[in-house]
Amino acid sequence: MAESKAREARAPWCQVLVGVVFTSGLIAAPSLVSANEAPRPQHAKQHFGYAAGGSPNRPAALGFYTNGCLAGGVALPVTGRSWEALRVWRNRHWGHPKMIRFIKEFAEQARAPGWPGLLIGDISQPRGGPMLSGHRSHQVGLDVDIRYEAKPNRPLSAYERATISGYRLAGPRDTEVNENWKRGHERVLRIAAKDPRVQRILTHPSVKKKLCETVRGDRSWLRKVRPVFGHNYHFHIRLFCPRGTPGCRSRP
């Protein structure tokens, strides 16, 4: 009993009480699935993965990036002048309002000749929480994956948005970047890292190595760029917890 209480004290309320919030109607099955057809949730990732829309609560990131949930989440518009959201059928283009605002502002700042904007991957589920597949993080609406390639200089079709495949920057031995590397990648990563809202950026180790070899002048922003395998096709931006959200824990 004491051990169980200790575990609950460490976990955010949205996971401790996941059964309660589901049965109380805070989280519901997607409207596209009838009550008779909807799978019966057995695990936390199913409770959160079946939620079709954000909760009506005041916006808040609750818990930690790998163990939490999102209240009052909002969806990133599918297309904008400087971004395109990909694979929206997975319903992972939701985030804390401050994350959605960051994406829009960052996408505008990243625009340049030959770089019309950003291709946005996963942000979070409508109410955060663990996903049905893939990430351990992205649970509080403060993480976003962004493709290394720039968006085309035109709107994407629905088919392209659902199927477009990215290119990788890591070479065959994972020690150097390949021929896809452009100076624009350094510029975009620098813009993101210098934003005070950004806590860290996860990239492939070969990308970090390339930056350490080529960046001149101010190199202080490189400390936010962390080498993590698995980021061959995208980089991952994580924001600090917004002010006024005591239930959110930033990484030290």
mmCIF file of C-alpha atoms in Angstrom:
data_model
loop_
_atom_site.group_PDB
_atom_site.id
_atom_site.type_symbol
_atom_site.label_atom_id
_atom_site.label_comp_id
_atom_site.label_asym_id
_atom_site.label_seq_id
_atom_site.Cartn_x
_atom_site.Cartn_y
_atom_site.Cartn_z
ATOM 1 C CA MET A 1 0.000 0.000 0.000
ATOM 2 C CA ALA A 2 2.786 2.435 0.916
ATOM 3 C CA GLU A 3 4.594 1.643 -2.335
ATOM 4 C CA SER A 4 1.408 2.237 -4.340
ATOM 5 C CA LYS A 5 0.858 5.637 -2.697
ATOM 6 C CA ALA A 6 4.465 6.576 -3.408
ATOM 7 C CA ARG A 7 4.002 5.784 -7.101
ATOM 8 C CA GLU A 8 0.858 7.902 -7.235
ATOM 9 C CA ALA A 9 2.622 10.816 -5.582
ATOM 10 C CA ARG A 10 5.256 10.757 -8.336
ATOM 11 C CA ALA A 11 2.790 10.481 -11.221
ATOM 12 C CA PRO A 12 0.671 13.336 -12.638
ATOM 13 C CA TRP A 13 -3.020 13.252 -11.760
ATOM 14 C CA CYS A 14 -4.029 12.528 -15.344
ATOM 15 C CA GLN A 15 -2.380 9.090 -15.182
ATOM 16 C CA VAL A 16 -3.252 8.301 -11.580
ATOM 17 C CA LEU A 17 -6.919 9.060 -12.286
ATOM 18 C CA VAL A 18 -7.070 8.016 -15.919
ATOM 19 C CA GLY A 19 -10.039 5.707 -15.294
ATOM 20 C CA VAL A 20 -11.900 8.458 -13.459
ATOM 21 C CA VAL A 21 -11.399 11.131 -16.111
ATOM 22 C CA PHE A 22 -12.457 8.722 -18.833
ATOM 23 C CA THR A 23 -15.672 7.565 -17.199
ATOM 24 C CA SER A 24 -16.550 11.115 -16.148
ATOM 25 C CA GLY A 25 -16.554 12.181 -19.784
ATOM 26 C CA LEU A 26 -13.350 14.236 -19.717
ATOM 27 C CA ILE A 27 -11.985 11.882 -22.365
ATOM 28 C CA ALA A 28 -14.264 10.294 -24.930
ATOM 29 C CA ALA A 29 -13.998 7.917 -27.867
ATOM 30 C CA PRO A 30 -13.681 9.556 -31.325
ATOM 31 C CA SER A 31 -16.987 10.619 -32.818
ATOM 32 C CA LEU A 32 -16.182 8.681 -35.997
ATOM 33 C CA VAL A 33 -16.463 5.409 -34.073
ATOM 34 C CA SER A 34 -19.807 4.292 -32.690
ATOM 35 C CA ALA A 35 -20.120 3.334 -29.028
ATOM 36 C CA ASN A 36 -20.695 -0.292 -30.026
ATOM 37 C CA GLU A 37 -17.643 -0.398 -32.309
ATOM 38 C CA ALA A 38 -15.172 1.508 -30.143
ATOM 39 C CA PRO A 39 -12.553 -0.762 -28.545
ATOM 40 C CA ARG A 40 -12.867 -0.929 -24.792
ATOM 41 C CA PRO A 41 -9.902 0.966 -23.277
ATOM 42 C CA GLN A 42 -7.553 -1.176 -21.235
ATOM 43 C CA HIS A 43 -4.475 1.036 -20.887
ATOM 44 C CA ALA A 44 -3.719 4.718 -20.404
ATOM 45 C CA LYS A 45 -2.524 5.059 -24.030
ATOM 46 C CA GLN A 46 -5.942 3.871 -25.206
ATOM 47 C CA HIS A 47 -7.810 6.296 -22.970
ATOM 48 C CA PHE A 48 -5.830 9.201 -24.412
ATOM 49 C CA GLY A 49 -5.445 7.820 -27.924
ATOM 50 C CA TYR A 50 -9.237 7.570 -28.415
ATOM 51 C CA ALA A 51 -9.847 11.226 -27.477
ATOM 52 C CA ALA A 52 -11.059 13.086 -30.564
ATOM 53 C CA GLY A 53 -10.745 16.679 -29.331
ATOM 54 C CA GLY A 54 -9.228 18.856 -26.632
ATOM 55 C CA SER A 55 -10.740 19.251 -23.197
ATOM 56 C CA PRO A 56 -12.714 22.406 -22.277
ATOM 57 C CA ASN A 57 -10.352 23.213 -19.402
ATOM 58 C CA ARG A 58 -8.008 26.150 -18.999
ATOM 59 C CA PRO A 59 -4.815 25.368 -20.999
ATOM 60 C CA ALA A 60 -2.238 23.531 -18.898
ATOM 61 C CA ALA A 61 0.632 21.115 -19.448
ATOM 62 C CA LEU A 62 0.428 18.613 -16.597
ATOM 63 C CA GLY A 63 3.260 16.346 -15.521
ATOM 64 C CA PHE A 64 6.457 15.642 -17.451
ATOM 65 C CA TYR A 65 7.150 15.319 -21.164
ATOM 66 C CA THR A 66 7.211 11.510 -20.900
ATOM 67 C CA ASN A 67 4.538 11.160 -18.191
ATOM 68 C CA GLY A 68 1.713 13.655 -18.328
ATOM 69 C CA CYS A 69 -1.276 15.040 -20.196
ATOM 70 C CA LEU A 70 -2.644 18.217 -21.764
ATOM 71 C CA ALA A 71 -5.649 20.297 -20.769
ATOM 72 C CA GLY A 72 -7.192 22.857 -23.105
ATOM 73 C CA GLY A 73 -5.163 21.710 -26.106
ATOM 74 C CA VAL A 74 -5.714 23.313 -29.510
ATOM 75 C CA ALA A 75 -5.033 21.990 -33.014
ATOM 76 C CA LEU A 76 -2.486 23.470 -35.394
ATOM 77 C CA PRO A 77 -4.249 24.487 -38.624
ATOM 78 C CA VAL A 78 -3.422 21.945 -41.306
ATOM 79 C CA THR A 79 -1.869 24.495 -43.644
ATOM 80 C CA GLY A 80 -0.475 27.988 -43.333
ATOM 81 C CA ARG A 81 1.640 30.368 -45.383
ATOM 82 C CA SER A 82 4.823 28.978 -43.830
ATOM 83 C CA TRP A 83 3.938 25.450 -42.690
ATOM 84 C CA GLU A 84 2.137 22.240 -43.597
ATOM 85 C CA ALA A 85 0.989 19.669 -41.033
ATOM 86 C CA LEU A 86 1.643 16.050 -42.035
ATOM 87 C CA ARG A 87 -0.325 12.860 -41.368
ATOM 88 C CA VAL A 88 -3.158 14.707 -39.689
ATOM 89 C CA TRP A 89 -5.248 11.525 -39.820
ATOM 90 C CA ARG A 90 -3.261 10.409 -36.761
ATOM 91 C CA ASN A 91 -4.727 13.377 -34.839
ATOM 92 C CA ARG A 92 -1.391 14.318 -33.311
ATOM 93 C CA HIS A 93 -1.316 17.960 -34.418
ATOM 94 C CA TRP A 94 -2.588 19.255 -31.057
ATOM 95 C CA GLY A 95 -0.576 21.189 -28.502
ATOM 96 C CA HIS A 96 -0.536 23.684 -25.693
ATOM 97 C CA PRO A 97 -1.602 27.089 -27.109
ATOM 98 C CA LYS A 98 1.912 28.396 -26.462
ATOM 99 C CA MET A 99 3.363 25.584 -28.588
ATOM 100 C CA ILE A 100 0.951 26.322 -31.427
ATOM 101 C CA ARG A 101 1.901 29.994 -31.260
ATOM 102 C CA PHE A 102 5.603 29.079 -31.239
ATOM 103 C CA ILE A 103 5.236 26.890 -34.351
ATOM 104 C CA LYS A 104 3.493 29.650 -36.282
ATOM 105 C CA GLU A 105 6.086 32.266 -35.306
ATOM 106 C CA PHE A 106 9.052 29.955 -35.861
ATOM 107 C CA ALA A 107 7.754 28.936 -39.291
ATOM 108 C CA GLU A 108 7.568 32.591 -40.331
ATOM 109 C CA GLN A 109 11.066 33.304 -39.006
ATOM 110 C CA ALA A 110 12.438 30.289 -40.895
ATOM 111 C CA ARG A 111 11.080 31.459 -44.264
ATOM 112 C CA ALA A 112 13.837 32.355 -46.713
ATOM 113 C CA PRO A 113 14.609 32.051 -50.445
ATOM 114 C CA GLY A 114 14.684 28.333 -51.126
ATOM 115 C CA TRP A 115 13.099 27.597 -47.750
ATOM 116 C CA PRO A 116 9.361 28.379 -48.021
ATOM 117 C CA GLY A 117 8.527 26.971 -44.601
ATOM 118 C CA LEU A 118 8.313 23.929 -42.343
ATOM 119 C CA LEU A 119 6.815 20.454 -42.554
ATOM 120 C CA ILE A 120 5.297 19.739 -39.150
ATOM 121 C CA GLY A 121 5.103 16.190 -37.809
ATOM 122 C CA ASP A 122 3.763 15.008 -34.470
ATOM 123 C CA ILE A 123 3.010 17.483 -31.686
ATOM 124 C CA SER A 124 0.637 15.751 -29.252
ATOM 125 C CA GLN A 125 -2.726 14.031 -29.030
ATOM 126 C CA PRO A 126 -5.772 16.236 -28.288
ATOM 127 C CA ARG A 127 -5.407 15.616 -24.546
ATOM 128 C CA GLY A 128 -1.784 14.570 -24.546
ATOM 129 C CA GLY A 129 -0.890 11.448 -22.639
ATOM 130 C CA PRO A 130 0.860 8.333 -23.927
ATOM 131 C CA MET A 131 0.368 7.609 -27.611
ATOM 132 C CA LEU A 132 -1.010 4.443 -29.129
ATOM 133 C CA SER A 133 2.302 3.991 -30.976
ATOM 134 C CA GLY A 134 5.641 5.685 -31.339
ATOM 135 C CA HIS A 135 6.809 8.341 -28.892
ATOM 136 C CA ARG A 136 7.407 8.140 -25.176
ATOM 137 C CA SER A 137 7.423 11.931 -24.985
ATOM 138 C CA HIS A 138 5.008 14.400 -26.659
ATOM 139 C CA GLN A 139 2.612 13.882 -23.716
ATOM 140 C CA VAL A 140 2.070 17.477 -22.505
ATOM 141 C CA GLY A 141 1.768 19.410 -25.780
ATOM 142 C CA LEU A 142 5.224 21.006 -25.597
ATOM 143 C CA ASP A 143 7.118 18.792 -28.087
ATOM 144 C CA VAL A 144 7.065 18.992 -31.882
ATOM 145 C CA ASP A 145 8.810 17.063 -34.659
ATOM 146 C CA ILE A 146 9.861 19.028 -37.750
ATOM 147 C CA ARG A 147 11.131 17.475 -40.964
ATOM 148 C CA TYR A 148 14.624 18.369 -42.130
ATOM 149 C CA GLU A 149 13.410 19.224 -45.633
ATOM 150 C CA ALA A 150 11.615 22.474 -46.356
ATOM 151 C CA LYS A 151 7.984 22.433 -47.382
ATOM 152 C CA PRO A 152 7.264 22.804 -51.119
ATOM 153 C CA ASN A 153 6.477 26.286 -52.357
ATOM 154 C CA ARG A 154 2.784 25.334 -52.736
ATOM 155 C CA PRO A 155 0.012 23.763 -50.660
ATOM 156 C CA LEU A 156 0.200 19.993 -50.275
ATOM 157 C CA SER A 157 -2.586 17.770 -51.503
ATOM 158 C CA ALA A 158 -4.364 15.532 -48.995
ATOM 159 C CA TYR A 159 -2.591 12.530 -50.521
ATOM 160 C CA GLU A 160 0.844 14.173 -50.222
ATOM 161 C CA ARG A 161 0.130 15.244 -46.658
ATOM 162 C CA ALA A 162 -0.647 11.637 -45.710
ATOM 163 C CA THR A 163 2.116 9.864 -47.629
ATOM 164 C CA ILE A 164 5.048 12.216 -48.204
ATOM 165 C CA SER A 165 8.285 10.612 -47.046
ATOM 166 C CA GLY A 166 11.170 12.624 -45.688
ATOM 167 C CA TYR A 167 14.850 12.495 -46.492
ATOM 168 C CA ARG A 168 17.533 11.666 -43.974
ATOM 169 C CA LEU A 169 20.605 13.754 -43.240
ATOM 170 C CA ALA A 170 22.762 11.007 -41.726
ATOM 171 C CA GLY A 171 25.219 9.243 -43.999
ATOM 172 C CA PRO A 172 25.412 5.438 -44.295
ATOM 173 C CA ARG A 173 27.720 5.105 -41.268
ATOM 174 C CA ASP A 174 25.769 7.577 -39.107
ATOM 175 C CA THR A 175 28.947 9.561 -38.469
ATOM 176 C CA GLU A 176 28.626 12.314 -41.093
ATOM 177 C CA VAL A 177 25.795 14.171 -42.765
ATOM 178 C CA ASN A 178 25.050 13.247 -46.367
ATOM 179 C CA GLU A 179 24.543 15.260 -49.546
ATOM 180 C CA ASN A 180 21.130 16.489 -48.325
ATOM 181 C CA TRP A 181 22.758 18.827 -45.796
ATOM 182 C CA LYS A 182 22.313 22.528 -46.625
ATOM 183 C CA ARG A 183 23.383 25.746 -44.955
ATOM 184 C CA GLY A 184 19.677 26.365 -44.503
ATOM 185 C CA HIS A 185 19.575 23.569 -41.917
ATOM 186 C CA GLU A 186 22.090 25.410 -39.748
ATOM 187 C CA ARG A 187 20.123 28.661 -40.104
ATOM 188 C CA VAL A 188 16.813 27.045 -39.137
ATOM 189 C CA LEU A 189 18.300 25.219 -36.136
ATOM 190 C CA ARG A 190 19.994 28.428 -34.977
ATOM 191 C CA ILE A 191 16.708 30.363 -35.131
ATOM 192 C CA ALA A 192 14.976 27.708 -33.021
ATOM 193 C CA ALA A 193 17.773 27.345 -30.473
ATOM 194 C CA LYS A 194 18.021 31.093 -29.881
ATOM 195 C CA ASP A 195 14.317 31.335 -29.027
ATOM 196 C CA PRO A 196 14.084 31.646 -25.206
ATOM 197 C CA ARG A 197 10.993 29.413 -25.198
ATOM 198 C CA VAL A 198 13.019 26.461 -26.484
ATOM 199 C CA GLN A 199 14.528 24.153 -23.887
ATOM 200 C CA ARG A 200 16.344 21.755 -26.207
ATOM 201 C CA ILE A 201 16.507 20.444 -29.754
ATOM 202 C CA LEU A 202 17.123 16.768 -30.477
ATOM 203 C CA THR A 203 18.961 15.945 -33.710
ATOM 204 C CA HIS A 204 20.887 13.035 -35.150
ATOM 205 C CA PRO A 205 24.487 12.854 -33.823
ATOM 206 C CA SER A 206 25.881 13.455 -37.327
ATOM 207 C CA VAL A 207 23.971 16.762 -37.450
ATOM 208 C CA LYS A 208 25.365 17.888 -34.105
ATOM 209 C CA LYS A 209 28.859 16.925 -35.275
ATOM 210 C CA LYS A 210 28.440 18.952 -38.465
ATOM 211 C CA LEU A 211 27.278 21.992 -36.513
ATOM 212 C CA CYS A 212 30.206 21.757 -34.102
ATOM 213 C CA GLU A 213 32.597 21.660 -37.067
ATOM 214 C CA THR A 214 31.110 24.507 -39.093
ATOM 215 C CA VAL A 215 29.349 27.065 -36.871
ATOM 216 C CA ARG A 216 31.303 30.304 -36.541
ATOM 217 C CA GLY A 217 30.774 33.330 -34.334
ATOM 218 C CA ASP A 218 28.275 32.848 -31.517
ATOM 219 C CA ARG A 219 28.251 29.148 -30.661
ATOM 220 C CA SER A 220 26.390 29.387 -27.352
ATOM 221 C CA TRP A 221 23.139 28.156 -28.919
ATOM 222 C CA LEU A 222 24.763 24.794 -29.707
ATOM 223 C CA ARG A 223 24.319 23.728 -26.086
ATOM 224 C CA LYS A 224 20.585 23.348 -26.735
ATOM 225 C CA VAL A 225 21.196 20.972 -29.657
ATOM 226 C CA ARG A 226 21.438 17.429 -28.259
ATOM 227 C CA PRO A 227 22.595 14.390 -30.277
ATOM 228 C CA VAL A 228 20.077 11.544 -30.077
ATOM 229 C CA PHE A 229 19.880 8.573 -32.442
ATOM 230 C CA GLY A 230 16.504 8.070 -34.098
ATOM 231 C CA HIS A 231 16.308 11.633 -35.401
ATOM 232 C CA ASN A 232 17.408 10.802 -38.940
ATOM 233 C CA TYR A 233 14.472 12.427 -40.730
ATOM 234 C CA HIS A 234 13.366 15.136 -38.330
ATOM 235 C CA PHE A 235 14.520 17.308 -35.463
ATOM 236 C CA HIS A 236 12.580 17.521 -32.217
ATOM 237 C CA ILE A 237 11.932 20.830 -30.440
ATOM 238 C CA ARG A 238 10.928 20.891 -26.775
ATOM 239 C CA LEU A 239 9.689 24.018 -25.011
ATOM 240 C CA PHE A 240 10.078 25.014 -21.386
ATOM 241 C CA CYS A 241 6.985 24.739 -19.228
ATOM 242 C CA PRO A 242 4.904 27.919 -19.632
ATOM 243 C CA ARG A 243 4.869 30.291 -16.688
ATOM 244 C CA GLY A 244 1.949 29.895 -14.372
ATOM 245 C CA THR A 245 1.662 26.123 -14.808
ATOM 246 C CA PRO A 246 2.913 24.639 -11.514
ATOM 247 C CA GLY A 247 1.764 21.170 -12.530
ATOM 248 C CA CYS A 248 4.301 21.080 -15.386
ATOM 249 C CA ARG A 249 7.889 19.944 -14.806
ATOM 250 C CA SER A 250 10.682 21.091 -17.139
ATOM 251 C CA ARG A 251 13.810 19.001 -17.485
ATOM 252 C CA PRO A 252 16.648 20.356 -15.306
#
